Coordinates of C-alpha atoms in Angstrom, one line a residue:
M289 CA 13.4 4.2 -14.9
P290 CA 9.6 5.7 -14.3
L291 CA 8.3 2.1 -16.3
K292 CA 10.5 -0.3 -14.6
F293 CA 10.1 1.1 -11.4
F294 CA 6.4 0.8 -11.6
L295 CA 6.5 -2.5 -13.5
K296 CA 8.1 -3.8 -10.7
L297 CA 5.9 -2.5 -8.1
Y298 CA 3.2 -3.2 -9.4
L299 CA 4.4 -6.8 -10.1
R300 CA 4.9 -7.0 -6.5
L301 CA 1.5 -5.8 -5.7
I302 CA 0.0 -8.5 -7.9
G303 CA 2.0 -11.1 -6.4
L304 CA 1.0 -10.3 -2.8
T305 CA -2.9 -9.6 -4.5
A306 CA -2.2 -13.6 -5.2
L307 CA -0.6 -14.4 -1.9
V308 CA -3.6 -12.9 -0.3
V309 CA -6.3 -14.5 -2.3
V310 CA -4.7 -17.9 -1.9
L311 CA -4.8 -17.1 1.7
C312 CA -8.0 -16.1 1.8
F313 CA -9.2 -18.7 -0.1
S314 CA -7.2 -21.7 2.4
L315 CA -8.9 -19.5 4.9
F316 CA -12.8 -20.0 3.3
A317 CA -12.3 -23.3 2.8
G318 CA -11.1 -24.7 5.9
F319 CA -13.7 -22.1 8.1
N320 CA -16.2 -23.1 5.9
A321 CA -14.9 -27.6 6.7
V322 CA -15.4 -26.7 10.2
R323 CA -18.6 -24.6 10.2
Q324 CA -20.3 -27.3 7.9
Q325 CA -19.4 -30.1 10.2
Y326 CA -20.5 -28.7 13.0
W327 CA -23.9 -27.6 11.2
Q328 CA -24.5 -31.1 10.0
E329 CA -24.6 -32.1 13.3
A330 CA -25.9 -29.6 15.2
F331 CA -28.9 -29.5 13.0
P332 CA -30.1 -32.6 12.8
A333 CA -29.2 -33.7 16.4
P334 CA -32.5 -33.0 18.1
M335 CA -34.3 -35.1 15.8
L336 CA -31.6 -37.8 15.9
R337 CA -31.5 -37.8 19.8
W338 CA -35.2 -38.1 19.8
L339 CA -35.2 -41.1 17.5
A340 CA -32.1 -42.9 19.6
A341 CA -35.1 -42.0 22.6
V342 CA -37.7 -44.1 21.0
P343 CA -37.8 -47.7 21.3
A344 CA -38.1 -49.3 17.6
P345 CA -36.7 -52.6 15.7
Q346 CA -34.2 -51.8 13.2
N347 CA -35.4 -49.8 10.1
Q348 CA -38.6 -49.4 11.5
Y349 CA -39.2 -45.8 12.3
P350 CA -42.4 -44.8 10.7
W351 CA -42.1 -41.0 11.4
L352 CA -38.9 -40.5 8.9
S353 CA -39.6 -39.5 5.2
G354 CA -38.0 -42.4 3.2
H355 CA -34.7 -40.7 1.7
H356 CA -32.2 -41.7 3.8
Q357 CA -30.2 -45.2 4.3
L358 CA -30.6 -46.2 8.4
R359 CA -28.8 -49.3 9.5
V360 CA -28.5 -50.3 13.3
V361 CA -24.9 -51.3 13.9
E362 CA -23.0 -53.0 17.0
Q363 CA -20.2 -50.4 18.5
G364 CA -17.7 -52.9 18.0
D365 CA -18.7 -53.6 14.0
L366 CA -18.2 -49.8 13.3
D367 CA -14.9 -48.8 11.3
V368 CA -14.3 -45.5 12.9
S369 CA -12.0 -44.1 14.6
P370 CA -11.5 -43.9 18.7
L371 CA -12.3 -40.4 19.1
V372 CA -15.3 -41.2 17.0
L373 CA -16.8 -43.8 19.6
E374 CA -16.1 -41.4 22.3
R375 CA -18.1 -38.5 21.0
L376 CA -20.7 -41.2 20.9
G377 CA -20.3 -42.6 23.9
Y378 CA -21.1 -39.0 25.3
G379 CA -24.5 -39.1 23.0
Q380 CA -23.2 -36.8 20.8
V381 CA -24.2 -36.9 16.9
V382 CA -21.3 -37.7 15.2
A383 CA -21.1 -36.6 11.1
L384 CA -19.3 -37.7 8.2
Q385 CA -19.2 -36.9 4.7
T386 CA -18.9 -39.8 2.6
S387 CA -19.0 -39.5 -2.1
L388 CA -22.5 -40.5 -0.8
G389 CA -24.0 -37.8 1.3
W390 CA -23.3 -37.2 5.1
R391 CA -23.3 -40.4 7.4
L392 CA -24.9 -39.4 10.8
Q393 CA -24.7 -41.5 13.8
V394 CA -25.7 -41.0 17.3
L395 CA -25.9 -44.2 20.0
N396 CA -29.2 -45.6 21.1
Q397 CA -30.5 -46.2 24.6
Q398 CA -29.6 -50.0 24.1
G399 CA -26.3 -48.8 23.1
Q400 CA -26.3 -49.4 19.4
V401 CA -25.3 -46.9 17.1
L402 CA -28.2 -45.4 14.7
D403 CA -26.3 -45.0 11.3
F404 CA -28.3 -42.7 8.6
L405 CA -26.7 -41.5 5.3
F406 CA -28.9 -38.5 4.2
R407 CA -27.9 -37.2 0.6
D408 CA -29.7 -34.0 1.0
T409 CA -29.5 -33.0 4.7
Y410 CA -31.4 -29.8 5.0
R411 CA -34.4 -31.5 3.1
E412 CA -34.4 -34.4 4.5
V413 CA -34.1 -33.5 7.8
A414 CA -36.7 -30.8 7.6
E415 CA -39.3 -33.6 6.3
S416 CA -38.3 -36.1 8.6
L417 CA -39.0 -33.7 11.5
A418 CA -42.1 -32.6 9.8
L419 CA -43.2 -36.9 9.6
I420 CA -42.6 -36.7 13.2
A421 CA -44.9 -33.6 14.5
L422 CA -47.4 -34.9 12.0
A423 CA -47.4 -38.1 13.8
H424 CA -47.5 -37.0 17.5
L425 CA -50.0 -34.3 16.3
N426 CA -53.1 -36.6 14.9
E427 CA -52.1 -38.5 18.2
S428 CA -53.3 -35.8 20.4
L429 CA -56.3 -34.8 21.8
P430 CA -57.5 -31.0 20.0
E431 CA -57.8 -29.5 23.6
A432 CA -53.9 -30.5 23.9
R433 CA -52.6 -29.9 20.6
D434 CA -51.1 -26.4 21.7
D435 CA -49.3 -28.1 24.6
M436 CA -48.0 -30.8 21.9
L437 CA -46.9 -27.8 19.7
A438 CA -45.1 -26.7 22.0
S439 CA -43.3 -29.8 23.1
L440 CA -42.8 -30.6 20.0
S441 CA -41.4 -27.1 18.8
S442 CA -39.1 -27.2 22.2
T443 CA -37.9 -31.1 21.5
L444 CA -37.0 -31.0 17.7
G445 CA -35.7 -27.0 17.6
V446 CA -38.8 -25.9 15.0
A447 CA -41.4 -23.5 15.0
L448 CA -44.8 -25.0 15.3
K449 CA -47.9 -22.6 14.4
P450 CA -51.4 -23.3 13.0
L451 CA -52.3 -21.6 9.8
T452 CA -55.1 -19.6 10.6
S453 CA -56.0 -17.0 8.0
E454 CA -55.4 -17.7 4.3
S455 CA -52.7 -14.9 3.7
E456 CA -50.3 -17.4 5.4
L457 CA -51.1 -19.9 2.9
P458 CA -48.4 -21.0 0.3
A459 CA -48.7 -21.3 -3.7
E460 CA -51.1 -23.8 -4.9
A461 CA -48.4 -26.1 -5.4
V462 CA -47.4 -26.7 -2.3
L463 CA -51.1 -27.1 -1.5
G464 CA -51.4 -29.7 -3.8
Q465 CA -48.1 -31.7 -2.7
V466 CA -49.3 -31.4 1.2
S467 CA -52.7 -33.3 0.3
D468 CA -51.1 -36.1 -1.1
R469 CA -48.1 -36.4 1.2
G470 CA -49.4 -34.8 4.2
V471 CA -46.1 -32.4 4.6
A472 CA -44.7 -30.3 2.2
F473 CA -41.1 -28.6 1.9
Y474 CA -41.1 -25.0 0.1
R475 CA -39.1 -22.0 0.0
Q476 CA -40.3 -18.3 0.8
G477 CA -37.4 -16.1 -0.1
D478 CA -34.3 -17.4 2.2
L479 CA -36.6 -19.0 4.4
S480 CA -37.3 -22.6 4.7
S481 CA -40.9 -24.0 6.2
V482 CA -42.6 -27.1 5.8
L483 CA -46.4 -27.6 5.5
L484 CA -48.4 -30.0 7.3
R485 CA -51.9 -31.4 7.0
L486 CA -53.4 -33.4 10.1
A487 CA -56.0 -35.7 10.2
D488 CA -58.9 -33.1 10.4
G489 CA -57.6 -31.0 8.3
T490 CA -55.5 -28.3 10.1
L491 CA -52.6 -26.9 8.5
V492 CA -49.3 -26.4 10.5
K493 CA -46.5 -24.6 9.4
M494 CA -42.9 -25.6 10.6
A495 CA -40.4 -22.9 10.3
V496 CA -37.1 -24.4 9.8
P497 CA -33.8 -23.0 10.6
A498 CA -31.9 -21.6 7.6
P499 CA -29.7 -23.8 5.9
F500 CA -25.6 -23.7 6.1
N501 CA -24.7 -20.4 4.6
P502 CA -21.0 -20.5 3.3
W503 CA -21.2 -16.9 3.2
H504 CA -22.2 -15.7 6.4
W505 CA -21.2 -12.2 7.9
S506 CA -18.9 -13.9 10.1
V507 CA -16.9 -15.5 7.3
V508 CA -16.9 -12.3 5.1
L509 CA -16.1 -10.2 8.1
L510 CA -13.1 -12.7 9.1
L511 CA -11.9 -12.7 5.3
I512 CA -12.0 -8.8 5.0
V513 CA -9.9 -8.6 8.4
V514 CA -7.7 -11.1 7.5
A515 CA -7.0 -9.6 3.9
A516 CA -6.7 -6.2 5.3
A517 CA -4.4 -7.2 7.6
V518 CA -1.9 -9.3 5.3
L519 CA -2.2 -6.4 3.1
A520 CA -1.5 -3.5 5.8
A521 CA 1.6 -5.6 6.6
A522 CA 3.4 -6.5 3.3
L523 CA 2.6 -2.8 2.4
L524 CA 4.3 -2.0 5.3
M525 CA 7.2 -4.1 4.4
L526 CA 6.8 -3.3 0.6
L527 CA 7.1 0.5 1.4
R528 CA 9.5 0.2 4.2
D529 CA 11.8 -1.3 1.9
V530 CA 11.8 1.9 -0.6
D531 CA 11.7 4.0 2.3
Q532 CA 15.5 2.8 3.5
N533 CA 16.6 2.7 -0.4
L534 CA 15.3 6.1 -0.6
R535 CA 16.8 6.8 2.7
A536 CA 20.1 5.7 1.2
V537 CA 19.8 7.7 -1.5
E538 CA 19.6 11.0 0.8
S539 CA 21.9 9.6 3.2
V540 CA 24.5 10.0 0.2
A541 CA 23.5 13.0 -1.2
V542 CA 24.2 15.0 2.2
R543 CA 27.4 13.4 2.3
I544 CA 28.7 14.7 -1.3
A545 CA 27.0 18.2 -0.4
R546 CA 29.4 18.3 2.8
G547 CA 32.5 17.5 -0.1
E548 CA 32.6 13.6 0.2
M549 CA 33.0 13.5 -3.7
G550 CA 33.8 9.6 -3.6
A551 CA 30.2 8.7 -1.7
R552 CA 28.3 6.0 -3.4
V553 CA 25.1 4.4 -2.9
E554 CA 24.9 0.6 -2.1
A555 CA 22.3 -0.7 -4.9
S556 CA 21.3 -4.2 -4.9
R557 CA 19.8 -5.3 -8.3
S558 CA 16.7 -7.0 -6.6
T559 CA 15.6 -3.0 -5.1
L560 CA 12.8 -1.6 -6.6
V561 CA 15.1 1.8 -6.6
S562 CA 18.2 0.3 -8.2
R563 CA 17.9 2.6 -11.4
L564 CA 17.4 5.4 -9.0
A565 CA 20.6 4.2 -7.5
N566 CA 22.6 3.9 -10.3
A567 CA 21.6 7.1 -12.2
F568 CA 22.7 8.6 -9.0
N569 CA 26.0 7.1 -8.8
G570 CA 26.9 8.1 -12.2
M571 CA 25.7 11.8 -11.9
A572 CA 27.9 11.7 -8.5
E573 CA 30.5 10.4 -10.9
H574 CA 30.0 13.2 -13.2
I575 CA 30.0 16.0 -10.9
Q576 CA 33.1 13.7 -9.2
R577 CA 34.8 14.0 -12.7
L578 CA 33.5 17.7 -13.2
V579 CA 34.7 19.0 -9.7
G580 CA 38.4 17.5 -10.5
V581 CA 38.5 18.8 -14.2
Q582 CA 37.6 22.4 -12.8
R583 CA 40.5 21.9 -10.4
E584 CA 42.7 20.7 -13.0
M585 CA 41.7 23.3 -15.1
I586 CA 42.5 26.0 -13.0
H587 CA 45.7 24.7 -11.6
A588 CA 46.6 24.9 -15.9
V589 CA 45.0 27.9 -16.9
S590 CA 47.2 29.8 -14.3
H591 CA 50.1 28.3 -14.8
E592 CA 49.4 28.9 -19.0
L593 CA 49.1 32.6 -18.3
R594 CA 52.0 33.1 -16.3
T595 CA 54.2 33.3 -19.6
P596 CA 52.3 35.1 -21.9
V597 CA 51.1 37.6 -18.9
A598 CA 54.9 38.0 -17.8
R599 CA 56.3 38.9 -21.8
I600 CA 53.4 41.2 -21.9
R601 CA 54.6 43.2 -19.1
F602 CA 58.2 43.0 -20.0
G603 CA 57.1 44.3 -23.2
V604 CA 54.8 47.3 -21.6
Q605 CA 58.0 47.6 -19.0
M606 CA 60.3 47.8 -22.5
L607 CA 58.2 50.4 -24.3
E608 CA 59.2 53.2 -21.3
G609 CA 62.6 52.9 -22.5
S610 CA 61.9 52.7 -26.6
N611 CA 63.6 55.6 -28.5
S612 CA 62.9 54.5 -31.7
P613 CA 59.8 53.7 -34.3
E614 CA 61.3 50.4 -35.0
A615 CA 62.1 49.2 -31.6
L616 CA 58.6 50.7 -30.4
Q617 CA 56.9 49.0 -33.0
K618 CA 58.5 45.2 -32.1
Q619 CA 57.3 45.6 -28.6
L620 CA 53.4 46.5 -29.8
D621 CA 53.9 43.4 -32.3
G622 CA 55.2 41.3 -29.4
I623 CA 52.7 42.5 -27.1
D624 CA 49.9 41.8 -29.9
G625 CA 51.1 38.6 -30.5
D626 CA 51.2 37.7 -26.8
I627 CA 47.3 38.6 -26.5
Q628 CA 46.4 36.7 -29.0
E629 CA 48.0 33.4 -27.9
L630 CA 45.9 34.4 -24.7
D631 CA 43.2 35.1 -26.4
E632 CA 43.6 31.8 -28.7
L633 CA 44.4 29.9 -24.4
I634 CA 40.8 31.4 -23.8
D635 CA 38.8 29.9 -26.9
E636 CA 40.4 26.9 -26.1
I637 CA 39.7 26.7 -22.4
L638 CA 36.2 27.3 -23.2
T639 CA 35.4 25.3 -25.6
Y640 CA 36.7 22.2 -23.5
A641 CA 34.6 23.5 -20.4
R642 CA 31.6 23.9 -22.7
L643 CA 32.4 20.0 -23.6
E644 CA 33.3 18.5 -20.1
Q645 CA 30.7 20.1 -18.5
G646 CA 27.4 18.5 -20.7
G647 CA 28.6 19.2 -23.8
P648 CA 26.8 22.0 -26.2
V649 CA 23.3 21.4 -27.6
F650 CA 24.0 18.9 -30.9
S651 CA 21.9 19.6 -34.0
L652 CA 22.7 16.3 -35.6
V653 CA 22.2 16.7 -39.4
E654 CA 23.2 14.6 -42.3
T655 CA 26.5 16.2 -44.1
S656 CA 28.6 14.5 -46.2
V657 CA 31.8 13.7 -44.0
T658 CA 34.5 13.1 -47.1
D659 CA 33.1 16.7 -48.0
I660 CA 34.1 18.2 -44.7
V661 CA 37.6 15.8 -44.6
R662 CA 38.0 17.4 -47.6
Q663 CA 37.3 20.9 -46.7
V664 CA 40.0 20.8 -43.7
V665 CA 42.8 19.1 -45.9
G666 CA 42.3 21.8 -48.2
E667 CA 42.6 24.5 -45.4
Q668 CA 45.5 22.9 -43.7
Q669 CA 47.7 22.5 -47.1
L670 CA 47.2 26.6 -47.4
I671 CA 48.3 27.5 -43.4
R672 CA 51.1 24.5 -43.9
P673 CA 52.2 24.8 -48.1
E674 CA 55.8 23.3 -47.1
M675 CA 54.1 20.0 -46.7
V676 CA 52.5 17.2 -48.3
I677 CA 48.6 16.8 -46.5
E678 CA 46.6 14.5 -48.8
A679 CA 43.0 13.2 -48.4
D680 CA 42.7 8.9 -49.1
I681 CA 39.1 8.7 -49.9
P682 CA 38.5 5.5 -51.6
S683 CA 35.3 5.0 -53.8
S684 CA 33.4 2.6 -52.0
S685 CA 33.3 5.1 -49.1
E686 CA 32.0 7.9 -51.0
S687 CA 28.3 5.9 -50.8
W688 CA 28.6 6.2 -47.4
A689 CA 29.6 9.3 -46.8
M690 CA 26.2 11.4 -45.3
S691 CA 26.4 10.8 -41.8
D692 CA 24.2 12.3 -38.7
V693 CA 26.6 14.8 -37.4
E694 CA 27.2 18.1 -36.0
P695 CA 29.4 20.0 -38.9
R696 CA 30.9 22.0 -37.0
Y697 CA 32.4 20.4 -34.6
I698 CA 33.5 17.2 -36.3
H699 CA 35.3 20.1 -38.1
R700 CA 36.9 21.4 -35.5
A701 CA 38.4 17.6 -34.4
I702 CA 39.0 16.2 -37.7
Q703 CA 41.0 19.9 -38.2
N704 CA 42.5 19.6 -34.4
L705 CA 44.3 16.4 -35.7
V706 CA 45.4 17.3 -39.2
G707 CA 47.0 20.4 -37.2
N708 CA 48.4 18.4 -34.5
A709 CA 49.9 15.8 -37.0
A710 CA 51.2 18.7 -39.7
R711 CA 52.8 20.2 -36.1
Y712 CA 54.9 16.9 -35.5
A713 CA 55.4 15.4 -39.3
S714 CA 58.9 15.1 -40.7
G715 CA 56.6 16.3 -44.3
R716 CA 54.0 13.8 -44.9
V717 CA 50.4 14.2 -43.4
R718 CA 47.5 11.4 -44.5
V719 CA 43.7 11.5 -43.8
R720 CA 42.0 8.5 -44.7
C721 CA 38.0 7.8 -44.6
Q722 CA 36.3 4.4 -43.8
L723 CA 32.7 4.6 -44.4
D724 CA 30.1 1.8 -44.4
E725 CA 26.5 1.5 -43.7
D726 CA 27.1 1.5 -39.5
N727 CA 30.0 3.6 -38.5
C728 CA 31.7 6.3 -39.9
R729 CA 36.1 6.4 -39.3
V730 CA 38.5 9.0 -40.0
D731 CA 42.5 8.1 -39.5
V732 CA 45.3 11.0 -39.4
E733 CA 48.6 9.6 -39.9
D734 CA 52.0 11.8 -39.9
D735 CA 55.4 10.7 -40.5
G736 CA 56.8 12.3 -37.7
P737 CA 58.0 10.6 -34.4
G738 CA 54.8 9.6 -33.1
V739 CA 53.5 8.7 -29.7
P740 CA 54.9 6.2 -26.9
E741 CA 52.3 3.6 -26.4
E742 CA 52.8 4.1 -22.5
D743 CA 51.6 7.7 -23.5
W744 CA 48.5 7.0 -25.9
E745 CA 46.1 7.6 -23.5
K746 CA 47.6 10.6 -21.6
V747 CA 47.8 12.6 -24.9
F748 CA 43.7 13.5 -24.7
T749 CA 44.0 13.9 -20.8
A750 CA 43.9 17.9 -21.0
F751 CA 46.7 20.2 -21.0
A752 CA 49.0 17.1 -20.7
R753 CA 52.6 17.5 -21.7
L754 CA 54.7 14.5 -22.9
D755 CA 58.6 14.8 -22.3
D756 CA 59.3 13.8 -26.3
S757 CA 59.3 16.0 -29.1
R758 CA 55.8 16.9 -28.7
T759 CA 56.3 19.3 -26.2
R760 CA 54.9 23.3 -25.2
N761 CA 57.8 24.1 -27.7
S762 CA 56.0 23.2 -30.7
G763 CA 52.8 24.8 -29.5
G764 CA 49.6 24.3 -28.4
Y765 CA 48.3 24.3 -25.2
G766 CA 47.3 20.4 -24.3
L767 CA 43.5 20.8 -25.0
G768 CA 43.2 19.6 -28.5
L769 CA 43.1 16.5 -28.0
S770 CA 40.9 16.7 -25.0
I771 CA 38.3 18.2 -27.3
V772 CA 38.7 15.6 -29.7
R773 CA 37.6 13.1 -27.4
R774 CA 34.8 14.9 -25.9
I775 CA 33.6 15.5 -29.1
L776 CA 33.6 12.3 -30.4
Y777 CA 32.0 11.2 -27.0
W778 CA 29.1 13.5 -27.6
H779 CA 28.4 12.0 -31.1
G780 CA 28.7 8.8 -29.0
G781 CA 31.9 7.6 -30.8
Q782 CA 35.4 7.0 -29.8
A783 CA 38.7 8.4 -30.4
F784 CA 42.0 6.8 -30.1
V785 CA 45.7 6.9 -30.9
C786 CA 48.4 4.1 -32.2
R787 CA 51.5 3.6 -34.7
S788 CA 51.1 4.3 -38.1
D789 CA 52.1 1.2 -40.5
D790 CA 52.6 3.1 -43.4
L791 CA 54.1 6.5 -42.3
G792 CA 55.7 5.2 -39.4
G793 CA 54.3 8.1 -37.1
A794 CA 51.2 8.7 -34.8
R795 CA 47.9 7.1 -36.3
F796 CA 44.8 9.2 -34.9
S797 CA 41.6 7.6 -35.4
L798 CA 37.8 9.1 -34.9
V799 CA 35.1 6.7 -34.9
W800 CA 31.1 7.4 -34.6
P801 CA 27.9 5.5 -35.5
R802 CA 27.0 6.7 -39.2
K803 CA 23.4 7.0 -38.0
K804 CA 22.0 8.9 -35.2
A805 CA 20.1 6.1 -33.0
V806 CA 16.4 5.6 -32.6
V807 CA 15.2 6.2 -29.6

């Protein structure tokens, strides 16, 4: 049970984890799609609005880096949705993702749409901002440069600052690039900047806002919160299901403790504790059967003990009036016989109780079944010399005679059957062995009256009495066949009865696996 229980639990946890991963991935992709859309519109918005406010002929914006594609389109010629046109009318920047990159659109003062295509929005916009700032700074007077820096920083949404010390200079490669183009985009760690070289040789550093980061702390925090919430809810439901099933088992255990021996756990195959419920139900059935057996045994034993006890009491009373040694000895012999009968009855009851209440500790050893059969036949022939008791063992069975059995109990089972058959037989009993590679079978047949078919199962019930010739007058206590069945049960086999085709009486059969199953 533990392996299967935890296997089910682990499979459910793995499925739950996979579900949470898929959910988080979908949430991550969807949330970042919205964030990226917003970033693509917000980052270049200051530059695009500034360009839209500057009157210039189509495709003639000298401040731009040249890596983009620009179209000036009439609103009616745009193939966009009404929502996009509405947003453009409000003066908003609209970003549309295409297979070539991001297309950014804004409405200029003439009512036309400026349509930009950026393949690398972050770098191209940063360089374009730098070129715009560079053109205006070169046109400004030196004494008004600080005001121009402040105005451009506010308008373009960047931070412009002149470099005043060598420690602030970037690498030589960046300086070489800025000498050629006038601007140079470079990164320092997680920060991005553009270096500008003015006409008078002044170096200005433009700090650019951070690029789009899909793993921003807000996204990570959202994923953690969602994953924790989903896992907590799912685990709560999973553990509540387990708790409900365990409470059901607990409730049935309380009912059984109150005496409701028929209470059982209603377990579904889909529950995690179904095997526990099945095991519990099996235990409850076993306990109920044992209680029933105990009740029947107490009733039967009280009935069986009355006769010998009454005879002993009568014999003791007769001893008081015995005047001759012969009469005294006769009464003593009768009392001794009754005591012997009580001793045999107690032995049968103890054996049956030991087998019913869990069985003895069997130590199965490899033993010859045919030797046990011959031994039993020899012993019973000596006890009943008037009967013909024979063993029928084919030569094919001798090669499979070795079986994993408890010799003492198998001997007892076969002995009970042979003794029972001899008690009711007219004159002949035959014990046949049929052994093969997998199973052992021993049939005990007699030529007696047999057992009626409607009583074939009843004869194996403890203290059972039949109404025909197999009555109490023939001897026995009604436990022999019950003991036989329990011995075969603990060997993993079964005992049953039918009619003998050859001898005409009863045929009792024992069948069990020849080798112990390897666990």
